[in-house]
Every structure is written in C-alpha cells, then in structure tokens.
Tab-separated table of C-alpha atoms and ligand atoms in Angstrom:
chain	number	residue	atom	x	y	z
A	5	UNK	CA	0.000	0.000	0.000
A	6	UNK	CA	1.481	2.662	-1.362
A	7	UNK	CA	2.422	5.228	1.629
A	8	UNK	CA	0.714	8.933	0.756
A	9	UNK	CA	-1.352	8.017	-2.607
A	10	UNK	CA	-1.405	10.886	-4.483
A	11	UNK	CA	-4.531	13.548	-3.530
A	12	UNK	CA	-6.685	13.764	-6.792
A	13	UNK	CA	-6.361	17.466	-6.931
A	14	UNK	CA	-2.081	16.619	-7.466
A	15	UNK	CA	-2.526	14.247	-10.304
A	16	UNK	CA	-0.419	15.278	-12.844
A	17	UNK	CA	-1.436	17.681	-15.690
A	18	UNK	CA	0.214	15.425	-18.210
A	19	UNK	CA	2.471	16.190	-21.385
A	20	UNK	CA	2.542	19.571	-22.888
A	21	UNK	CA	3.039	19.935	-26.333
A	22	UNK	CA	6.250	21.706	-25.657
A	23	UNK	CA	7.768	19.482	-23.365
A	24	UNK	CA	6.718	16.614	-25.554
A	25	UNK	CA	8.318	18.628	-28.806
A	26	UNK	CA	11.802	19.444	-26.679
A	27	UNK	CA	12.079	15.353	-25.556
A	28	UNK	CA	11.752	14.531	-29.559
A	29	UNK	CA	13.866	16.896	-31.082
A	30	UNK	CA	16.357	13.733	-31.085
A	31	UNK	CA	13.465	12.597	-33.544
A	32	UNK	CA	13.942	15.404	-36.189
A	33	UNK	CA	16.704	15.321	-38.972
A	34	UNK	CA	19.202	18.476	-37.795
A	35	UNK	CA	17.888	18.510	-34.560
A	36	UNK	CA	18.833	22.305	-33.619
A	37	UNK	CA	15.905	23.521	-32.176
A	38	UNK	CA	14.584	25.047	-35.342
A	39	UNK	CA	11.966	22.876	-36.287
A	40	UNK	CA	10.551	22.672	-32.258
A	41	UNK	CA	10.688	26.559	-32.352
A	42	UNK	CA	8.272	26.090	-35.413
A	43	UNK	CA	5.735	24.286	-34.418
A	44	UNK	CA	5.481	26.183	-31.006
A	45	UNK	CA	4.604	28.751	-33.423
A	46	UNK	CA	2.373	27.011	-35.080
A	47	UNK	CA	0.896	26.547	-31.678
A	48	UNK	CA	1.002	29.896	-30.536
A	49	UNK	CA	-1.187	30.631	-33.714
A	50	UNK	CA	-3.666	27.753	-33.184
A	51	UNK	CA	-4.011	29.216	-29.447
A	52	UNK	CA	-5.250	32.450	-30.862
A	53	UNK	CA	-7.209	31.226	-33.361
A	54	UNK	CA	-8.810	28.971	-30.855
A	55	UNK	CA	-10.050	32.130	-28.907
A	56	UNK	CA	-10.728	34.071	-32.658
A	57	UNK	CA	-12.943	31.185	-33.140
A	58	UNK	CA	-15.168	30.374	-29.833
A	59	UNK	CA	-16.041	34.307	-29.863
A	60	UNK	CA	-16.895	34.928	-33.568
A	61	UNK	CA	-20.570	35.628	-32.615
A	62	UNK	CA	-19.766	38.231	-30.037
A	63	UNK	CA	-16.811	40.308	-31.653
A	64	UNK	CA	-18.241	40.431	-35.587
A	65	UNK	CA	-15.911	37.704	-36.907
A	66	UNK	CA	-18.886	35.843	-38.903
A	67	UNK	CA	-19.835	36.634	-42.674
A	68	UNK	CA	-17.896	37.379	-45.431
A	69	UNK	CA	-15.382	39.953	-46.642
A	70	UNK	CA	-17.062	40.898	-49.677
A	71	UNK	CA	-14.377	39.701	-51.083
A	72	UNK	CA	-12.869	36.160	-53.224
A	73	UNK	CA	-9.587	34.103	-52.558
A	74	UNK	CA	-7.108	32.739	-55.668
A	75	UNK	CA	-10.053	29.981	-55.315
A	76	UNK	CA	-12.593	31.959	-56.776
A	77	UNK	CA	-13.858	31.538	-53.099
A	78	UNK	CA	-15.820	34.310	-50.900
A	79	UNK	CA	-13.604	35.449	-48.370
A	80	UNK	CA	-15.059	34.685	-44.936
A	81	UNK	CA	-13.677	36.618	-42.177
A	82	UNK	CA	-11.909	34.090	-40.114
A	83	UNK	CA	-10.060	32.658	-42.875
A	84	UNK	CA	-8.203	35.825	-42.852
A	85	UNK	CA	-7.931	36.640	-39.296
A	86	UNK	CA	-6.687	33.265	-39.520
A	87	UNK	CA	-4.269	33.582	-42.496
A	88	UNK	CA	-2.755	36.977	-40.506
A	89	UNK	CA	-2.333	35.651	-37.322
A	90	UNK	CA	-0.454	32.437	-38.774
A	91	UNK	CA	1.745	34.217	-41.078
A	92	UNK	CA	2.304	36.954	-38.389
A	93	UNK	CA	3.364	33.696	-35.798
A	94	UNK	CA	5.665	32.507	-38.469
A	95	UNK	CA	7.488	35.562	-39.593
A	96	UNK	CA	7.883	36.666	-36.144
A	97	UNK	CA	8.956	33.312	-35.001
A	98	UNK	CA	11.900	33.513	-37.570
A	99	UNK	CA	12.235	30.140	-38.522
A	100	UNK	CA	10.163	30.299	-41.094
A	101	UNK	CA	11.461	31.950	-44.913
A	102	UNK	CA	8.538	31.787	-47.035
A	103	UNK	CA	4.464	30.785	-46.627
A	104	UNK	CA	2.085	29.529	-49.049
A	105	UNK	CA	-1.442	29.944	-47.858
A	106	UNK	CA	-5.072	29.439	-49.222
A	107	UNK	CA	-5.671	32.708	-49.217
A	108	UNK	CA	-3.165	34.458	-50.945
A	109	UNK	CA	-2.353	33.630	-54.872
A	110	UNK	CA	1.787	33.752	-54.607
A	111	UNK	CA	4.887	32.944	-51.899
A	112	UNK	CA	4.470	35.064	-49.268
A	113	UNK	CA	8.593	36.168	-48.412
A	114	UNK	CA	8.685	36.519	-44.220
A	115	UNK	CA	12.054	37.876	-44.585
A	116	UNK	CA	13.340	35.904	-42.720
A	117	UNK	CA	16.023	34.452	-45.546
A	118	UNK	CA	18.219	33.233	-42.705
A	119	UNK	CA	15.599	30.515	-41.607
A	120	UNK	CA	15.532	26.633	-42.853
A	121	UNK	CA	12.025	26.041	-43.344
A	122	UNK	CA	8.746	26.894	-45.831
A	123	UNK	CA	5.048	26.374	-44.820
A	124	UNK	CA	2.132	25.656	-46.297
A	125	UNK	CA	-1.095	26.130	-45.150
A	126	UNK	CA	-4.814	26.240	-44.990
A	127	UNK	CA	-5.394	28.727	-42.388
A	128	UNK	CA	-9.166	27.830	-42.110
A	129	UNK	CA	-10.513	24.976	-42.826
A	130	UNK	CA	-14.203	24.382	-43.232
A	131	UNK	CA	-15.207	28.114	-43.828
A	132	UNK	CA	-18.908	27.291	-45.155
A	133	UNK	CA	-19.387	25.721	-41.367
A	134	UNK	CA	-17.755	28.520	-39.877
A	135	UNK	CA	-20.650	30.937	-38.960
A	136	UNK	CA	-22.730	28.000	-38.145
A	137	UNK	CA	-20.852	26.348	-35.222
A	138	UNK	CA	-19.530	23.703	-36.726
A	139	UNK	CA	-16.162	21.900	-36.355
A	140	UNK	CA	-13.354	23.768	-38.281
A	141	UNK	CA	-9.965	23.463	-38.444
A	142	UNK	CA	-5.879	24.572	-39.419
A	143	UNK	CA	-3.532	21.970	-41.856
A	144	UNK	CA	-0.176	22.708	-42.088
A	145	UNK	CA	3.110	21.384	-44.278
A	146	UNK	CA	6.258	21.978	-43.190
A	147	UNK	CA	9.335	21.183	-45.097
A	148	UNK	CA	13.069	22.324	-45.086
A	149	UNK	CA	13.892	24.768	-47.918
A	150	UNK	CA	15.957	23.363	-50.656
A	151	UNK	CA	17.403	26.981	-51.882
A	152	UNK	CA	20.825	27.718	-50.196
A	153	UNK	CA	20.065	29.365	-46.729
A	154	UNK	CA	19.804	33.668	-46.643
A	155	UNK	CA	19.019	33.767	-49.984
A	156	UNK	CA	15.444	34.894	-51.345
A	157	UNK	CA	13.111	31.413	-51.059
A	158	UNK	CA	11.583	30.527	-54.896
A	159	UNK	CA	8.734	28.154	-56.017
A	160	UNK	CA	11.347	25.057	-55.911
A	161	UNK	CA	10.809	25.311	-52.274
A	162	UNK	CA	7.483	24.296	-52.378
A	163	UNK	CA	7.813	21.816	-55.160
A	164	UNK	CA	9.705	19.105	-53.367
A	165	UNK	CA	6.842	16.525	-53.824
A	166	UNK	CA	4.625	15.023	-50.755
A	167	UNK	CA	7.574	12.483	-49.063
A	168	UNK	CA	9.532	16.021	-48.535
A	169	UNK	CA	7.202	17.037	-45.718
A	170	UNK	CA	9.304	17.076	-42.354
A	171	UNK	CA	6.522	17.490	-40.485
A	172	UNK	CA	2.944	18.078	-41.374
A	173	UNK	CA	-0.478	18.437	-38.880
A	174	UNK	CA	-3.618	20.549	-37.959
A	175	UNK	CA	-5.692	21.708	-35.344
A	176	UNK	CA	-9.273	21.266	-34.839
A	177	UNK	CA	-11.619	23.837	-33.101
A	178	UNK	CA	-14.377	21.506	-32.342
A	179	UNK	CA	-15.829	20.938	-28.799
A	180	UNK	CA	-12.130	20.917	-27.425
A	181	UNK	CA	-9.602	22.063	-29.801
A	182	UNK	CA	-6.737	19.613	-30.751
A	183	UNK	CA	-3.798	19.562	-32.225
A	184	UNK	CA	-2.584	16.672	-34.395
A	185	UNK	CA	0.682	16.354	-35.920
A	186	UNK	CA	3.704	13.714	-37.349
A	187	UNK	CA	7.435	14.790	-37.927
A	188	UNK	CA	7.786	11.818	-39.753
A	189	UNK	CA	7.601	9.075	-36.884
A	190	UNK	CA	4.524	8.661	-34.982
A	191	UNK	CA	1.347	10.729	-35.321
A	192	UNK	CA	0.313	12.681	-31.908
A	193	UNK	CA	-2.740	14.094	-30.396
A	194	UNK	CA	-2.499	17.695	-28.116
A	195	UNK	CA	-5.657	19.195	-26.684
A	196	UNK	CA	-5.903	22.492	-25.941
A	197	UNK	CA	-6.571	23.249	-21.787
A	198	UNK	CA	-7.746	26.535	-21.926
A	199	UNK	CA	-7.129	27.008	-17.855
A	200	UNK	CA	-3.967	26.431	-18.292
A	201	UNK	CA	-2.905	27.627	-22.002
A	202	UNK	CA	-1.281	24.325	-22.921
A	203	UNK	CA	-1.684	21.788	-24.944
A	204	UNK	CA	-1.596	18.349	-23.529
A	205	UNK	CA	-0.830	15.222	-24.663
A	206	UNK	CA	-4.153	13.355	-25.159
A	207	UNK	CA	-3.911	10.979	-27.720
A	208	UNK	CA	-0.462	9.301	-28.037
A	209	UNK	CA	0.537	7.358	-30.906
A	210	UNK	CA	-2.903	7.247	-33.018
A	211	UNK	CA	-2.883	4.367	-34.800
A	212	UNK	CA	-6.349	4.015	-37.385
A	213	UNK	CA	-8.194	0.991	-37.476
A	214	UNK	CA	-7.604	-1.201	-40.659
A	215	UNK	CA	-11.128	-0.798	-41.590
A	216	UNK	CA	-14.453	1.028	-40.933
A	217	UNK	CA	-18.333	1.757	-40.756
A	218	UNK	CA	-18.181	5.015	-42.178
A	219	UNK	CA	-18.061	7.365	-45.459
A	220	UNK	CA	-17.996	10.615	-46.087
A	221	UNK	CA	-19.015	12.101	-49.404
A	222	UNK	CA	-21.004	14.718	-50.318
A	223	UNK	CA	-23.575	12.968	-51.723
A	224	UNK	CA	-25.442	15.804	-53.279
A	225	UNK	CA	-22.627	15.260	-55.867
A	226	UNK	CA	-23.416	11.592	-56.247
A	227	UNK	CA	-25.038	12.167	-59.919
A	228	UNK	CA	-21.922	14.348	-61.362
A	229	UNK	CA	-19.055	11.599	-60.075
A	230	UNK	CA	-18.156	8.662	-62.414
A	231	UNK	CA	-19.727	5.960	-62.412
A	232	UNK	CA	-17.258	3.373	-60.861
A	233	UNK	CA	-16.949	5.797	-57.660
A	234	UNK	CA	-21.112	6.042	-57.605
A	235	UNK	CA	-21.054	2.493	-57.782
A	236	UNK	CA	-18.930	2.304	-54.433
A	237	UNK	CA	-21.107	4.938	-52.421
A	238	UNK	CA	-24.225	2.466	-53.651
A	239	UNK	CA	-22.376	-0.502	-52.017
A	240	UNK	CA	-21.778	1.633	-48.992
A	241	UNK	CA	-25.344	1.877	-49.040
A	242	UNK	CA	-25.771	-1.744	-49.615
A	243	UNK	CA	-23.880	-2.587	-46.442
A	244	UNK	CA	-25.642	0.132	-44.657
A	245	UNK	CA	-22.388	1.708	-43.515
A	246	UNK	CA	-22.422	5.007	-41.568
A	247	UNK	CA	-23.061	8.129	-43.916
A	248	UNK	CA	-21.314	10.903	-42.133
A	249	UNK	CA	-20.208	14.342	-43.596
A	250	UNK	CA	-19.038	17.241	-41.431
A	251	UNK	CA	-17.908	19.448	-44.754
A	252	UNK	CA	-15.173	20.183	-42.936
A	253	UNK	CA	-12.184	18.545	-43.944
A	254	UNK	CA	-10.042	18.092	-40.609
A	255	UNK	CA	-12.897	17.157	-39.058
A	256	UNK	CA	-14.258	14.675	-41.160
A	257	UNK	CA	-10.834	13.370	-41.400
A	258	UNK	CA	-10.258	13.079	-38.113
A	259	UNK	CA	-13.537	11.438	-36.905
A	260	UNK	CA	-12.270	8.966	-39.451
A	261	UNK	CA	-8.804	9.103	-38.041
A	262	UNK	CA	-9.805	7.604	-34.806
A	263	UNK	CA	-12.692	5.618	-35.514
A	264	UNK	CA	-12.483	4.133	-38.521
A	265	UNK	CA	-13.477	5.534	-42.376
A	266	UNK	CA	-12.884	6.646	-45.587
A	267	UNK	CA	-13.570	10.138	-47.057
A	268	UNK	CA	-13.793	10.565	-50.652
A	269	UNK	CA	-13.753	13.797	-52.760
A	270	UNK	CA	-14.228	12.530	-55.992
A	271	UNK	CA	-13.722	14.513	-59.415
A	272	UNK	CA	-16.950	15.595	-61.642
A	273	UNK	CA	-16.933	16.593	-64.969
A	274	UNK	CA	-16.394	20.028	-64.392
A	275	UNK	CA	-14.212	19.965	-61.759
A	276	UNK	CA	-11.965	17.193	-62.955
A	277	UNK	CA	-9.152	17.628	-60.366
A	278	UNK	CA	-11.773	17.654	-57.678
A	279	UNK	CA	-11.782	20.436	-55.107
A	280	UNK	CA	-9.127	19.726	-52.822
A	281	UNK	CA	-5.750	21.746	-52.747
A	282	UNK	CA	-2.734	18.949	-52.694
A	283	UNK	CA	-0.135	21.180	-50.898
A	284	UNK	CA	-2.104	22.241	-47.395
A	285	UNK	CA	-4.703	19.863	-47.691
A	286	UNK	CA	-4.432	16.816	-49.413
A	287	UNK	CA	-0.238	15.902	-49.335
A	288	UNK	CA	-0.386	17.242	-44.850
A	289	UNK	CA	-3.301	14.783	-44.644
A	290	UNK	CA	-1.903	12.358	-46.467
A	291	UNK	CA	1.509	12.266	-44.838
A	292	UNK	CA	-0.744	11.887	-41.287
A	293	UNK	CA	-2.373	9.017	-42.660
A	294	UNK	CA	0.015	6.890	-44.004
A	295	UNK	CA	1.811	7.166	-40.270
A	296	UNK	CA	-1.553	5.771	-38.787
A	297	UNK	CA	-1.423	2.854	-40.723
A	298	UNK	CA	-4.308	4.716	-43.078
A	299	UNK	CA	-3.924	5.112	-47.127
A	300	UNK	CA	-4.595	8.809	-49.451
A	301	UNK	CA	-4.923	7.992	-53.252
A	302	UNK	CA	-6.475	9.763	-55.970
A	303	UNK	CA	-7.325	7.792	-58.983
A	304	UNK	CA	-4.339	6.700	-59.882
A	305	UNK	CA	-1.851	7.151	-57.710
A	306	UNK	CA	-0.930	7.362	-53.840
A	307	UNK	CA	-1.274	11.131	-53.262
A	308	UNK	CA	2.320	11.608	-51.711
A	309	UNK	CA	3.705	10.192	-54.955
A	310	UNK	CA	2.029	13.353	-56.851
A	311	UNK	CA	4.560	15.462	-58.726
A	312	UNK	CA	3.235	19.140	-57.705
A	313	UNK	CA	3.665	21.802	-60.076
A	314	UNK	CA	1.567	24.569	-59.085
A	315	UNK	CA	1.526	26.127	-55.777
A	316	UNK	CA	-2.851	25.986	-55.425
A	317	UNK	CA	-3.187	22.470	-57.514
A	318	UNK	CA	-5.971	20.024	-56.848
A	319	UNK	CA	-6.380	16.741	-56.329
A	320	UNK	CA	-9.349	14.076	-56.803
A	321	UNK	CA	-8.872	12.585	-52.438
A	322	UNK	CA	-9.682	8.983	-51.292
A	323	UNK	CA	-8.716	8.652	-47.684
A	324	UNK	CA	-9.308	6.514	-45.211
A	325	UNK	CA	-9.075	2.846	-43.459
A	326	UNK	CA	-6.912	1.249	-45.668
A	327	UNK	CA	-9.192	-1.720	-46.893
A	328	UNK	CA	-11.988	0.790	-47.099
A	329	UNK	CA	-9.589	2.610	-49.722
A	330	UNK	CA	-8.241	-0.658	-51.330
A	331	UNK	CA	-11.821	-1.701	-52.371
A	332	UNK	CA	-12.596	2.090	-53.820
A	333	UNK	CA	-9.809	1.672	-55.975
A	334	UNK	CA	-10.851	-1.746	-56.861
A	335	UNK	CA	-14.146	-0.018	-58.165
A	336	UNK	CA	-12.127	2.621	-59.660
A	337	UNK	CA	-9.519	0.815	-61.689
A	338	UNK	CA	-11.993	-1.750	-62.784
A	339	UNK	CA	-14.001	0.846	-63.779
A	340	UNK	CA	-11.533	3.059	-65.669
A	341	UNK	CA	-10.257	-0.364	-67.421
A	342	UNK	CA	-14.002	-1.082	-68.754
A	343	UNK	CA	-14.278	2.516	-69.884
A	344	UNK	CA	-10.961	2.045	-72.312
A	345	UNK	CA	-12.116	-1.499	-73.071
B	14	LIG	O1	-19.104	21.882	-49.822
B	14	LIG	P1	-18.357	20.743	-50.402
B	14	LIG	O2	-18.270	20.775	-51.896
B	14	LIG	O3	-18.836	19.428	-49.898
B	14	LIG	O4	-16.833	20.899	-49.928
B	14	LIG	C1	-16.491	20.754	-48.577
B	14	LIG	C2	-15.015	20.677	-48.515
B	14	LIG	O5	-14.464	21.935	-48.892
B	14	LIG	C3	-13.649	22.452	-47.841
B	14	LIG	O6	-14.408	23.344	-47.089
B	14	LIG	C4	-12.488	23.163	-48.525
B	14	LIG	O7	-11.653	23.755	-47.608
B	14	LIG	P2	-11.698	25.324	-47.235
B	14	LIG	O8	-12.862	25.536	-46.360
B	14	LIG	O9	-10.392	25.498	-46.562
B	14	LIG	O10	-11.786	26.098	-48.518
B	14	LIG	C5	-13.260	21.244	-47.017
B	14	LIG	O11	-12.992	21.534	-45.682
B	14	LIG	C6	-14.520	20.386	-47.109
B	14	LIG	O12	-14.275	19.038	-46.918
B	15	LIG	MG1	-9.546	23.582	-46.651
B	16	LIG	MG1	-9.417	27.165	-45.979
C-alpha cells in the first residue's frame, strides 16, 4: 500500500506539447531547435485562433469579406484573421522563410532568408461551417527549404513533392480544440486546456483501425461523379455503412482518423481535379495518414507520390481505413479499365 497516494487534486497535468516537442527533437533530422521553435509557433497561432474562433458571434468575426480568394472563393472573415495571425506567428517566429497559404495567390517572403524552413497552409478549414458552429480546423506542411540558406526562397521550395514534408499536422476547433501532428515518426494528439494555455498530450501514438463503418461524401454530388466511384457509395449503401459528412475537412478526417473511415472527394466533370488543394490539404493529410497505418490515393496514384507543379493544384482525395480505400480503388480501376475497353 502505497504510503501517501497521491490527492486527486495533485494528479499530474500530463504532457505539454512543448515538453513533448523538446524530448523529440532527437526525432527530427538536424535537430537544432529550429523545427521545435516552429511548431510552437504554429501553436502559438492555433491558441489564438482557438479564442478568434469560440467568440466569432460576439466580436463580428462571422460573414464574409465581400471579397474572393485565388479559389474563386468568398472570403469569410476568419479565414483571414486566420491567415494573418499564422503568417504573423511565423514571420515573427523567424524560422520560417517563405508561406504559401489558401488565401493568398503567390509565396508570401517573411524575410526571414536566414531561416531553414517553408510552410504551407490552410489557415481555415471548413469556412462554409464557420458561422454556423460547426467543427473547423488549421492543416499545415512543413518542409526544409531546398534553396541555399539567406538567400530569397523561390517556387522550388514548395515543389519538393509530398515524401519532402518534415513534419505536417492541424488543429481542430471543435468541442475541445486539438492539435494533431507527425514529424515523420509517430502521429500525436495535443488538446488544448484553456485554464492552463497548454496543450496536452491526449492521444499518443494514433494508430487508425484497418477498416471502418463510415463514409464521407457529399452525396449531393453523387449524380456528377463517375460511375465506378457512384457504384462504391451504392455498395456503402448496400452494407448500410455510416453516412457521415461534417464538410469540414479536418474534421471529417479526423472522426475517421480515430474511428475508422474513408472520405472521398471525388472529381466531376467540371471539376476534374476535384476540389481539394494537394499542398495544405491533401499531401499534410496524407503524410498523417500513411503514419496511422491509413492510405490517401487519388485515382491513380498514392497522393504523396504526386509530382506538384503549381503552388494551389488540386487533387481528386480517397482517404481513409486502408481496406476501405483498397476496395474504392478496386471499383475505380476496374471501372476506368471497362471505360478504355
Ligand atoms: O461543400 P463541399 O463541396 O462538400 O466541400 C467541402 C469541402 O471543402 C472544404 O471546405 C475546402 O476547404 P476550405 O474551407 O479550406 O476552402 C473542405 O474543408 C470540405 O471538406
Ligand atoms: Mg480547406
Ligand atoms: Mg481554408
């Protein structure tokens, strides 16, 4: 019997992010406190964001800007609060030489020519749920610049390809806000403790299931999708799996993450490359995925392996359980194989 158990009100707080980032570092490739510094930033940014986001009603941070994105998309409010207060976190945080975001069309140069990384990122994720309450979230890329160090960053920075990510991760602002992120190894959960302004280690070493119950489409496509990939949501259907769809993509991801699932943005005829943006959506998810055992593909090909060329591409997505996404692209290929028979 151990002497003087511990009083409930001493039990310890747990892991905080930081702590957890600084006993890692061994983990990283140049392990000089560069990349750690980073994604406290990151961090710092998702803290603010956090508070941005749980008192959008009361300060005038719902609606639109009047204004449209490089997407062709209405500007909502938070997406730039968000895409400020992340690039502000980043420049200031130094480490950090150049930013691609969703919201602006070219490489945003922090100035910082003396740091070792590039970002990209989707500052706000899920903006048609934002003035609506609904789950919305942050993805993030980080990789190490390939130009020489204190010179002016260029596009090559950003084209390195999907397997060049040294660390990649997002935060969701849903009932408790987490932060989920891999540097390559394992893939680690961080919620948020607003009394104490850390994040804390909540969900170590997430490992998906092999298979699952649910999908998540938005079915109100179903008629403009090909027909192989119509004929998969129809067997979804047949074995009565789960229909869940957030419209958010973090969330819907990670929902899927933990308990099993595929999501699938599929292309349609006029939006052949689908809607999803490979380099701060599709390639960060992606690279999460495959280190929780899950698999991303588009049609053809395993998203990671996708040779970017354009800093706002898109990508058809299929991600998920991994023999929910092995049967898809059974449908798929067989399908695309009867269409040149
Ligand atoms: O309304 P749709 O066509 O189903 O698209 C929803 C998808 O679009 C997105 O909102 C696109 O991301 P942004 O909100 O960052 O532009 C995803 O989060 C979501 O999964
Ligand atoms: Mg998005
Ligand atoms: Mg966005």
């Amino acid at each position: 019997m151990p002497t003087n158990p511990t009083p409930a009100l001493a039990l310890p707080v747990g892991t905080t992010l930081d702590r957890y980032i600084m006993n890692r570092q061994y983990q990283f490739a140049y392990a000089t406190g560069e990349l750690s510094q980073l994604l406290r930033d990151i961090a710092l940014a998702g803290k603010i964001i956090h508070r941005e986001v749980n008192r959008a009603g009361l300060i005038d941070l719902t609606g639109g800007m009047g204004i449209e994105n490089v997407q062709g998309e209405k500007q909502q409010k938070l997406d730039v609060i968000a895409d400020i207060r992340f690039r502000r976190a980043l420049t200031n945080g130094g480490e950090v030489c150049a930013i691609i975001s969703e919201e602006e069309e070219g490489i945003i140069l922090t100035g910082n020519n003396g740091g070792k990384y590039v970002v990209a990122i989707d500052p706000l994720d899920g903006s048609s749920n934002i003035d609506v309450n609904v789950s919305i979230g942050t993805i993030f890329s980080i990789y190490r610049r390939v130009t020489p160090t204190g010179t002016q960053p260029t596009l090559e920075d950003f084209m390195q390809g999907g397997h060049e990510q040294v660390a990649a991760g997002y935060i969701l602002y849903g009932s408790s806000t987490i932060l989920v992120y891999t540097t390559g190894h394992s893939v680690n959960g961080f919620t948020y403790d607003v009394s104490l302004g850390e994040f804390i280690l909540s969900h170590p070493d997430i490992k998906s299931p092999a298979d699952g119950q649910i999908y998540s489409c938005n079915e109100g496509n179903i008629d403009l999708f090909a027909e192989p990939v119509q004929a998969y949501l129809h067997n979804c259907r047949r074995q009565q799996l789960t229909a869940r769809y957030i419209g958010s993509l973090v969330a819907d991801f990670h929902r899927n993450l933990l308990k099993g699932g595929i999501y699938l943005y599929p292309p349609t005829k006029s939006n052949p490359d689908g809607k999803l943006r490979l380099l701060y959506e599709c390639y960060p998810l992606a690279f999460i995925a495959e280190r929780a055992g899950c698999l991303a593909v588009n049609e053809t090909e395993s998203i990671l392996n996708i040779q970017p060329h354009s800093l706002h591409q898109r990508t058809p997505l299929y991600l998920g359980a991994p023999q929910m996404v092995k049967q898809l692209t059974v449908f798929v290929r067989q399908g695309m194989s009867a269409q040149r028979d």
